[in-house]
Short mmCIF file of C-alpha atoms in Angstrom, two decimals:
data_model
loop_
_atom_site.label_atom_id
_atom_site.label_comp_id
_atom_site.label_asym_id
_atom_site.label_seq_id
_atom_site.Cartn_x
_atom_site.Cartn_y
_atom_site.Cartn_z
CA UNK A 1 31.89 26.24 -38.45
CA UNK A 2 28.69 24.31 -39.13
CA UNK A 3 30.24 21.08 -37.81
CA UNK A 4 31.41 22.84 -34.66
CA UNK A 5 27.90 24.25 -34.09
CA UNK A 6 26.29 20.80 -34.42
CA UNK A 7 28.87 19.27 -32.07
CA UNK A 8 28.13 21.95 -29.45
CA UNK A 9 24.40 21.19 -29.64
CA UNK A 10 25.08 17.46 -29.21
CA UNK A 11 27.25 18.06 -26.13
CA UNK A 12 24.58 20.29 -24.55
CA UNK A 13 22.02 17.54 -25.13
CA UNK A 14 24.21 14.98 -23.38
CA UNK A 15 24.69 17.26 -20.38
CA UNK A 16 20.91 17.69 -20.10
CA UNK A 17 20.26 13.94 -19.84
CA UNK A 18 19.07 12.71 -16.37
CA UNK A 19 21.74 11.13 -14.14
CA UNK A 20 20.38 7.60 -13.74
CA UNK A 21 23.63 6.37 -12.15
CA UNK A 22 23.04 8.58 -9.12
CA UNK A 23 19.53 7.17 -8.66
CA UNK A 24 20.96 3.63 -8.66
CA UNK A 25 23.42 4.55 -5.91
CA UNK A 26 20.64 6.02 -3.78
CA UNK A 27 18.72 2.74 -4.01
CA UNK A 28 21.58 0.58 -2.83
CA UNK A 29 20.55 0.86 0.83
CA UNK A 30 16.95 -0.26 0.23
CA UNK A 31 15.95 -3.44 2.07
CA UNK A 32 15.12 -6.42 -0.13
CA UNK A 33 11.97 -7.95 1.35
CA UNK A 34 12.01 -11.23 -0.57
CA UNK A 35 12.75 -13.14 2.64
CA UNK A 36 11.61 -12.47 6.19
CA UNK A 37 12.83 -13.47 9.64
CA UNK A 38 10.08 -15.02 11.77
CA UNK A 39 9.71 -16.62 15.19
CA UNK A 40 8.30 -20.10 15.79
CA UNK A 41 4.74 -18.74 15.71
CA UNK A 42 5.16 -17.00 12.35
CA UNK A 43 5.53 -13.47 13.75
CA UNK A 44 7.83 -11.21 11.75
CA UNK A 45 11.17 -10.23 13.28
CA UNK A 46 11.67 -6.84 11.66
CA UNK A 47 14.84 -5.38 10.22
CA UNK A 48 16.94 -3.72 12.92
CA UNK A 49 15.57 -5.83 15.79
CA UNK A 50 17.91 -6.79 18.64
CA UNK A 51 17.12 -10.14 20.27
CA UNK A 52 18.42 -10.90 23.75
CA UNK A 53 19.21 -14.62 23.91
CA UNK A 54 19.88 -16.28 27.26
CA UNK A 55 18.23 -19.71 27.21
CA UNK A 56 20.63 -22.66 27.34
CA UNK A 57 19.43 -25.88 25.71
CA UNK A 58 21.06 -29.21 24.93
CA UNK A 59 21.62 -29.97 21.27
CA UNK A 60 23.67 -32.25 19.05
CA UNK A 61 26.73 -30.07 19.67
CA UNK A 62 26.24 -29.82 23.44
CA UNK A 63 24.97 -26.85 25.45
CA UNK A 64 23.90 -24.06 23.13
CA UNK A 65 21.99 -20.80 22.87
CA UNK A 66 19.73 -20.87 19.82
CA UNK A 67 18.59 -17.85 17.84
CA UNK A 68 15.09 -19.33 17.52
CA UNK A 69 14.84 -17.75 14.07
CA UNK A 70 12.98 -18.99 11.03
CA UNK A 71 13.10 -17.71 7.45
CA UNK A 72 10.20 -17.43 5.02
CA UNK A 73 9.99 -16.53 1.34
CA UNK A 74 7.25 -13.88 1.38
CA UNK A 75 7.72 -12.64 -2.21
CA UNK A 76 4.94 -14.77 -3.66
CA UNK A 77 7.33 -16.29 -6.20
CA UNK A 78 10.25 -18.71 -6.36
CA UNK A 79 13.40 -17.05 -4.97
CA UNK A 80 16.96 -17.92 -4.04
CA UNK A 81 18.65 -16.84 -0.84
CA UNK A 82 21.32 -17.27 1.81
CA UNK A 83 22.27 -15.91 5.21
CA UNK A 84 25.24 -13.71 6.08
CA UNK A 85 26.53 -14.30 9.62
CA UNK A 86 28.84 -11.84 11.37
CA UNK A 87 30.44 -13.39 14.47
CA UNK A 88 33.51 -11.16 14.45
CA UNK A 89 32.98 -10.45 18.18
CA UNK A 90 32.62 -14.11 19.25
CA UNK A 91 34.72 -14.45 22.43
CA UNK A 92 34.74 -18.24 22.75
CA UNK A 93 33.06 -21.42 21.65
CA UNK A 94 31.72 -22.01 18.15
CA UNK A 95 28.80 -21.02 15.95
CA UNK A 96 26.68 -23.35 13.83
CA UNK A 97 24.02 -22.81 11.17
CA UNK A 98 21.68 -24.96 9.09
CA UNK A 99 20.12 -22.08 7.15
CA UNK A 100 18.78 -22.56 3.62
CA UNK A 101 18.63 -26.31 3.64
CA UNK A 102 22.12 -27.43 4.61
CA UNK A 103 24.12 -27.62 7.83
CA UNK A 104 27.65 -26.29 7.56
CA UNK A 105 30.51 -27.25 9.92
CA UNK A 106 30.51 -25.07 13.05
CA UNK A 107 32.82 -22.05 12.91
CA UNK A 108 35.29 -21.85 15.80
CA UNK A 109 37.04 -18.68 14.61
CA UNK A 110 35.47 -15.23 14.81
CA UNK A 111 34.70 -13.71 11.42
CA UNK A 112 32.01 -13.18 8.79
CA UNK A 113 30.53 -16.23 7.09
CA UNK A 114 27.76 -17.26 4.71
CA UNK A 115 25.30 -20.10 5.06
CA UNK A 116 24.41 -22.52 2.32
CA UNK A 117 22.36 -21.04 -0.55
CA UNK A 118 19.12 -22.45 -1.88
CA UNK A 119 16.13 -21.85 -4.15
CA UNK A 120 12.96 -21.55 -2.07
CA UNK A 121 9.43 -21.94 -3.42
CA UNK A 122 6.83 -19.37 -2.41
CA UNK A 123 4.69 -22.17 -0.97
CA UNK A 124 7.46 -23.62 1.21
CA UNK A 125 6.81 -23.32 4.97
CA UNK A 126 9.03 -21.18 7.18
CA UNK A 127 12.38 -22.90 7.75
CA UNK A 128 13.98 -23.25 11.17
CA UNK A 129 17.52 -22.05 10.44
CA UNK A 130 18.88 -23.91 13.51
CA UNK A 131 21.53 -21.29 14.10
CA UNK A 132 23.16 -21.18 17.53
CA UNK A 133 26.18 -20.26 19.60
CA UNK A 134 27.86 -23.15 21.43
CA UNK A 135 29.65 -21.40 24.32
CA UNK A 136 32.83 -22.65 25.95
CA UNK A 137 32.67 -20.12 28.77
CA UNK A 138 30.52 -17.28 30.13
CA UNK A 139 30.30 -14.24 27.86
CA UNK A 140 28.10 -11.31 26.82
CA UNK A 141 28.43 -10.42 23.13
CA UNK A 142 26.56 -9.62 19.91
CA UNK A 143 26.44 -11.11 16.43
CA UNK A 144 24.38 -10.14 13.37
CA UNK A 145 22.57 -12.18 10.75
CA UNK A 146 21.30 -10.76 7.46
CA UNK A 147 19.16 -12.30 4.74
CA UNK A 148 20.51 -12.22 1.20
CA UNK A 149 18.55 -12.57 -2.03
CA UNK A 150 20.37 -14.31 -4.88
CA UNK A 151 19.82 -14.55 -8.60
CA UNK A 152 18.45 -17.82 -9.96
CA UNK A 153 20.96 -19.12 -12.49
CA UNK A 154 20.17 -21.70 -15.19
CA UNK A 155 22.54 -24.22 -16.71
CA UNK A 156 22.34 -27.62 -18.35
CA UNK A 157 22.31 -29.07 -14.84
CA UNK A 158 19.19 -27.09 -13.87
CA UNK A 159 18.52 -23.98 -11.79
CA UNK A 160 20.81 -22.96 -8.95
CA UNK A 161 21.22 -20.06 -6.53
CA UNK A 162 23.59 -17.54 -8.12
CA UNK A 163 25.25 -14.31 -6.95
CA UNK A 164 23.78 -11.96 -4.33
CA UNK A 165 21.45 -9.35 -5.88
CA UNK A 166 19.86 -7.86 -2.75
CA UNK A 167 20.25 -7.56 1.01
CA UNK A 168 17.28 -8.18 3.25
CA UNK A 169 16.50 -7.66 6.94
CA UNK A 170 19.34 -7.70 9.47
CA UNK A 171 18.90 -8.81 13.10
CA UNK A 172 21.32 -8.31 16.01
CA UNK A 173 21.74 -11.29 18.34
CA UNK A 174 22.67 -10.36 21.91
CA UNK A 175 24.00 -13.53 23.57
CA UNK A 176 24.25 -13.63 27.36
CA UNK A 177 25.69 -16.70 29.04
CA UNK A 178 25.88 -15.76 32.70
CA UNK A 179 23.05 -17.50 34.53
CA UNK A 180 21.32 -20.58 33.08
CA UNK A 181 18.16 -19.57 34.99
CA UNK A 182 17.28 -17.27 32.11
CA UNK A 183 16.48 -13.57 32.27
CA UNK A 184 18.15 -13.16 35.67
CA UNK A 185 21.39 -13.06 33.72
CA UNK A 186 20.33 -9.83 31.98
CA UNK A 187 21.99 -7.27 34.26
CA UNK A 188 23.09 -4.00 32.73
CA UNK A 189 22.60 -1.29 35.34
CA UNK A 190 25.41 0.03 37.53
CA UNK A 191 24.41 -2.14 40.51
CA UNK A 192 24.28 -5.30 38.43
CA UNK A 193 20.60 -5.75 39.33
CA UNK A 194 17.53 -5.44 37.14
CA UNK A 195 14.05 -6.61 38.00
CA UNK A 196 11.36 -7.65 35.54
CA UNK A 197 8.21 -5.56 35.75
CA UNK A 198 6.12 -7.30 33.09
CA UNK A 199 6.36 -9.71 30.17
CA UNK A 200 4.28 -9.31 27.00
CA UNK A 201 3.68 -11.27 23.81
CA UNK A 202 4.37 -9.62 20.45
CA UNK A 203 0.62 -8.91 20.26
CA UNK A 204 0.71 -6.92 23.52
CA UNK A 205 -0.91 -9.53 25.79
CA UNK A 206 0.63 -9.67 29.27
CA UNK A 207 2.16 -13.04 30.18
CA UNK A 208 2.91 -14.72 33.50
CA UNK A 209 6.32 -15.90 32.28
CA UNK A 210 8.45 -16.37 29.22
CA UNK A 211 6.62 -18.23 26.45
CA UNK A 212 8.01 -20.12 23.48
CA UNK A 213 8.95 -17.63 20.78
CA UNK A 214 9.47 -13.88 21.05
CA UNK A 215 8.79 -12.08 24.36
CA UNK A 216 8.83 -8.36 25.17
CA UNK A 217 10.27 -7.90 28.67
CA UNK A 218 9.84 -4.59 30.49
CA UNK A 219 12.10 -3.82 33.45
CA UNK A 220 11.58 -1.61 36.50
CA UNK A 221 14.08 0.93 35.19
CA UNK A 222 11.87 1.57 32.14
CA UNK A 223 13.97 -0.35 29.61
CA UNK A 224 12.70 -3.22 27.49
CA UNK A 225 14.30 -6.21 25.77
CA UNK A 226 13.12 -8.66 23.13
CA UNK A 227 13.90 -12.15 24.39
CA UNK A 228 13.61 -15.30 22.29
CA UNK A 229 12.88 -18.50 24.18
#
């Protein structure tokens, strides 16, 4: 009877322990802010932002629409990272990326891919990820890119970027290839017409036209779009 009594007390003590596993699950959706998306001027492109991309430029792979995105290690310490790229809706053409130090062969099939992975020093400047869609025909579609934080692994060969340990900001890329003239191709109302009312910088200053980097475009119907040039 004494042994049974002690066992009952032990079981009650175990049931009273806090449920740490549940807390871990609740933290899974937290954004890892080791790395940050930025524009060419160093302005942050926040998690959840949708960028409307319409500017056609000529690159090594031909005509392309670039994301204009940079990445920066803002943790204050050495960190390893990579970029997850979801182009599962890509209707035509190919998609190329030079994120985290290496250019990978362009992907011609829709799907989800990862960039190269790399250890980044806290003092390294923001890196132009040179990620773009190379269209083969007109299209209007979206892709997403998300920053990943990786463990730093050590071996006899030195330190390398290991497995993913956190997911950072995610940005939606809205590609429109309809009119090479630029924002005239952004037509979403029922009449297929949409006029620009004003253009602003990320700091709120009104502009006379699209500037290099991120622009906030306000239309006459009250809607706005973030356009990277």
